[in-house]
Coordinates of C-alpha atoms and ligand atoms in Angstrom, one line a residue:
M1 CA 0.0 0.0 0.0
I2 CA 2.8 2.5 0.9
K3 CA 6.5 2.7 0.2
Q4 CA 8.3 4.6 3.0
N5 CA 11.6 6.3 3.0
S6 CA 14.1 3.8 4.3
R7 CA 16.7 6.5 5.3
G8 CA 18.0 6.4 8.8
T9 CA 16.9 9.2 11.2
L10 CA 19.3 11.8 12.4
I11 CA 18.6 11.9 16.1
V12 CA 19.9 14.9 18.0
I13 CA 19.9 14.4 21.8
S14 CA 20.8 17.3 24.1
A15 CA 20.7 17.6 27.9
P16 CA 22.3 19.9 30.4
S17 CA 25.2 18.3 32.2
G18 CA 24.0 16.0 35.0
C19 CA 20.9 14.7 33.3
G20 CA 22.2 11.2 32.7
K21 CA 22.0 11.6 28.9
G22 CA 25.0 9.3 28.4
S23 CA 23.1 6.4 30.2
V24 CA 20.0 7.0 28.0
I25 CA 22.1 6.9 24.9
N26 CA 23.9 3.7 26.0
G27 CA 20.5 2.1 26.6
L28 CA 19.4 3.0 23.1
L29 CA 22.6 1.6 21.5
K30 CA 22.2 -1.6 23.6
N31 CA 18.6 -2.0 22.4
D32 CA 19.5 -1.9 18.7
S33 CA 23.3 -1.7 18.0
K34 CA 22.8 -2.9 14.4
N35 CA 20.6 0.0 13.2
R36 CA 22.0 2.8 15.4
W37 CA 25.3 4.6 15.3
L38 CA 26.6 7.2 17.8
S39 CA 28.7 9.8 16.1
V40 CA 32.1 10.3 17.9
S41 CA 32.7 14.0 18.4
T42 CA 36.1 15.8 18.4
T43 CA 37.0 17.9 21.3
S44 CA 39.8 20.0 22.7
R45 CA 38.8 19.5 26.3
P46 CA 41.2 17.6 28.6
I47 CA 40.7 13.8 28.9
R48 CA 38.8 12.7 32.0
D49 CA 39.5 9.4 33.8
N50 CA 36.5 7.7 32.4
D51 CA 37.1 8.8 28.8
I52 CA 38.2 6.3 26.2
P53 CA 40.0 8.2 23.4
G54 CA 38.5 7.4 20.0
K55 CA 35.3 6.1 21.7
T56 CA 34.0 8.9 23.9
Y57 CA 35.7 11.6 21.9
N58 CA 38.6 12.1 19.5
F59 CA 40.9 14.4 21.6
V60 CA 42.9 17.1 19.8
T61 CA 44.6 20.3 20.8
K62 CA 43.0 23.7 20.4
E63 CA 45.3 24.3 17.4
E64 CA 44.4 21.0 15.8
F65 CA 40.7 21.7 16.2
E66 CA 41.1 25.1 14.6
Q67 CA 42.9 23.5 11.7
K68 CA 40.1 21.1 11.2
I69 CA 37.6 24.0 11.2
E70 CA 39.5 25.6 8.4
E71 CA 39.5 22.3 6.5
G72 CA 35.7 22.2 6.7
Y73 CA 35.9 18.9 8.7
F74 CA 32.9 19.6 10.9
L75 CA 29.1 19.5 10.3
E76 CA 28.8 21.8 13.3
Y77 CA 31.1 22.8 16.1
T78 CA 30.9 25.1 19.2
N79 CA 32.9 26.4 22.1
Y80 CA 31.3 25.1 25.3
V81 CA 32.6 26.1 28.7
G82 CA 35.9 27.1 27.3
N83 CA 36.6 24.0 25.0
Y84 CA 35.8 23.2 21.4
Y85 CA 33.4 20.3 20.5
G86 CA 32.5 19.4 17.0
T87 CA 30.6 16.7 14.9
P88 CA 32.8 15.4 12.0
K89 CA 30.9 15.3 8.7
E90 CA 32.3 12.0 7.7
F91 CA 30.2 8.8 7.9
I92 CA 26.9 10.6 8.8
G93 CA 25.6 10.8 5.2
E94 CA 26.5 7.2 4.3
K95 CA 25.1 5.8 7.5
L96 CA 21.7 7.6 7.0
K97 CA 21.6 6.4 3.4
A98 CA 22.2 2.8 4.6
G99 CA 19.1 3.1 6.8
I100 CA 21.1 3.4 10.0
D101 CA 19.9 6.0 12.6
V102 CA 22.7 8.4 13.6
I103 CA 22.7 9.8 17.1
L104 CA 24.4 13.1 17.8
E105 CA 24.9 13.8 21.5
I106 CA 25.5 17.6 21.4
E107 CA 24.7 20.7 23.3
I108 CA 22.1 23.3 22.4
E109 CA 24.0 25.7 20.1
G110 CA 25.1 22.7 18.0
A111 CA 21.6 21.4 17.9
N112 CA 20.4 24.8 16.7
N113 CA 23.0 24.7 13.9
I114 CA 21.9 21.2 12.9
K115 CA 18.3 22.4 12.8
K116 CA 19.2 25.0 10.3
L117 CA 21.1 22.5 8.1
I118 CA 18.8 19.5 8.5
P119 CA 15.4 20.6 9.7
E120 CA 13.9 17.1 9.4
A121 CA 16.2 15.7 12.1
L122 CA 14.6 14.5 15.3
F123 CA 15.4 16.8 18.3
I124 CA 15.1 15.3 21.8
F125 CA 15.8 17.1 25.0
I126 CA 16.6 15.1 28.2
M127 CA 15.6 16.9 31.5
P128 CA 16.6 16.2 35.0
P129 CA 13.8 15.4 37.4
S130 CA 14.9 18.3 39.6
L131 CA 17.7 20.8 40.0
K132 CA 18.7 19.1 43.2
V133 CA 19.2 15.8 41.4
M134 CA 21.1 17.6 38.7
V135 CA 23.6 19.2 41.2
Q136 CA 24.0 15.9 42.9
R137 CA 24.8 14.1 39.6
L138 CA 27.3 16.9 38.7
K139 CA 29.1 16.5 42.0
N140 CA 29.0 12.7 41.9
R141 CA 31.1 12.7 38.8
G142 CA 34.1 13.6 41.0
T143 CA 36.2 14.6 37.9
D144 CA 35.6 18.3 37.7
S145 CA 36.9 21.1 40.0
K146 CA 34.5 23.0 42.2
E147 CA 34.7 26.0 39.7
K148 CA 34.0 23.8 36.7
I149 CA 31.0 22.2 38.5
L150 CA 29.6 25.7 39.2
E151 CA 30.2 26.8 35.7
R152 CA 28.5 23.6 34.3
F153 CA 25.6 24.2 36.7
H154 CA 25.1 27.8 35.5
T155 CA 25.3 26.7 31.8
A156 CA 22.9 23.8 32.5
Y157 CA 20.4 26.1 34.3
K158 CA 20.3 28.4 31.3
E159 CA 20.1 25.5 28.8
I160 CA 16.8 24.2 30.4
N161 CA 15.1 27.3 29.0
E162 CA 15.9 26.1 25.5
V163 CA 13.7 23.0 25.7
T164 CA 10.9 24.4 23.6
K165 CA 13.2 24.5 20.5
Y166 CA 13.2 20.6 20.5
N167 CA 10.5 18.3 19.2
Y168 CA 10.3 16.1 22.3
V169 CA 11.3 16.3 26.0
V170 CA 12.0 13.3 28.3
V171 CA 12.5 13.6 32.0
N172 CA 15.2 11.2 33.2
D173 CA 14.0 10.2 36.6
V174 CA 13.9 6.4 36.3
L175 CA 16.5 5.5 33.6
E176 CA 14.6 2.5 32.1
D177 CA 11.4 4.7 31.7
A178 CA 13.4 7.4 30.0
I179 CA 14.9 4.9 27.6
D180 CA 11.4 3.5 26.8
K181 CA 10.1 7.0 26.1
V182 CA 12.9 7.8 23.7
E183 CA 12.3 4.4 22.0
A184 CA 8.7 5.3 21.6
I185 CA 9.6 8.7 20.1
I186 CA 12.0 7.0 17.6
K187 CA 9.3 4.5 16.6
S188 CA 6.7 7.2 16.1
E189 CA 9.1 9.1 13.9
K190 CA 9.3 6.2 11.5
C191 CA 5.5 6.4 11.0
R192 CA 5.4 10.1 10.0
V193 CA 3.5 10.6 6.8
D194 CA 6.3 12.7 5.4
R195 CA 8.3 9.5 5.2
I196 CA 5.8 8.1 2.6
E197 CA 7.4 8.1 -0.9
E198 CA 4.6 6.3 -2.7
V199 CA 1.0 5.1 -2.2
F200 CA 0.1 2.3 -4.6
L201 CA -2.6 -0.3 -5.2
D202 CA -1.3 -3.7 -4.1
T203 CA -4.4 -5.6 -5.3
K204 CA -5.8 -5.7 -8.9
E205 CA -9.1 -3.9 -9.3
E206 CA -10.8 -7.1 -10.5
E207 CA -9.7 -8.8 -7.3
I208 CA -11.1 -6.0 -5.2
H209 CA -14.3 -6.1 -7.2
E210 CA -14.5 -9.9 -6.7
L211 CA -13.9 -9.5 -2.9
L212 CA -16.5 -6.8 -2.5
I213 CA -19.2 -7.7 -5.0
D214 CA -19.0 -11.3 -6.3
D215 CA -18.8 -12.7 -2.8
K216 CA -22.2 -14.3 -2.5
D217 CA -21.9 -14.7 1.3
F218 CA -21.2 -11.0 1.7
V219 CA -23.8 -9.5 -0.7
N220 CA -27.3 -10.2 0.6
E221 CA -30.7 -9.1 -0.7
D222 CA -30.7 -6.0 1.5
I223 CA -27.6 -4.5 0.1
K224 CA -28.0 -2.6 -3.2
I225 CA -24.7 -2.0 -5.0
Ligands
LIG301 P1 31.4 16.9 28.2 O1 32.6 17.7 28.4 O2 30.6 16.8 29.5 O3 31.7 15.5 27.6 O4 30.4 17.6 27.1 C1 30.0 18.9 27.3 C2 28.9 19.2 26.3 O5 29.3 19.2 25.0 C3 27.7 18.2 26.4 O6 26.5 19.0 26.5 C4 27.8 17.5 25.1 O7 26.6 17.0 24.7 C5 28.4 18.5 24.2 N1 29.0 18.0 23.0 C6 29.7 16.9 22.9 N2 30.1 16.7 21.6 C7 29.7 17.8 20.9 C8 29.7 18.2 19.5 O8 30.3 17.5 18.7 N3 29.1 19.3 19.2 C9 28.5 20.1 20.1 N4 27.9 21.2 19.7 N5 28.4 19.8 21.4 C10 29.0 18.6 21.8

């Protein structure tokens, strides 16, 4: 009956620091690692203890990052809390073409830039259940200095006001519930009518006629056709 666009979906996920967005994304990848791909960003921020170079980020110096900007290496990039972060262009187009969903875990300015470039992307915002929980999660990381935690909190607090620019918002209170909600959003996205490429008759007219009219059990005296 319908032929739908088989392209992958570009899924942009943003959340203020301390919202557990990393855990939500890990859950999504675990649920369907074959059809989902998380883009690895490049950053000039210092490596943290729990970082795995090449997996969490590709780490470069500020100068190397600026060189890459000149070379047009990034789909988008930003300066966040004093460090560069950018999404490399490579692989994204080919993954989407192959029907694989591409996840970008980026902050708000980057998401705004992607919206200008690719308005049909899916924009999801993850919220903390409360500011108290957000502060606690920031502190629990134990990797940032007191000043950095405060700076991240202020940035995060401002970012929450940007939620209305997104298509969907998910509160991450209970992790499994948050993952389920994002799964439901991605599923719904695949059913959007703008993904329909073609509507066609999958049954011959004579067969439909036969089904409707020539079926003696179906047509009785009371029905006039
Ligand atoms: P963190 O230093 O905690 O790993 O990341 C800080 C912020 O940078 C997070 O909000 C994260 O989503 C964002 N970020 C990570 N990679 C990119 C990127 O490639 N582009 C943009 N615009 N933001 C990014």
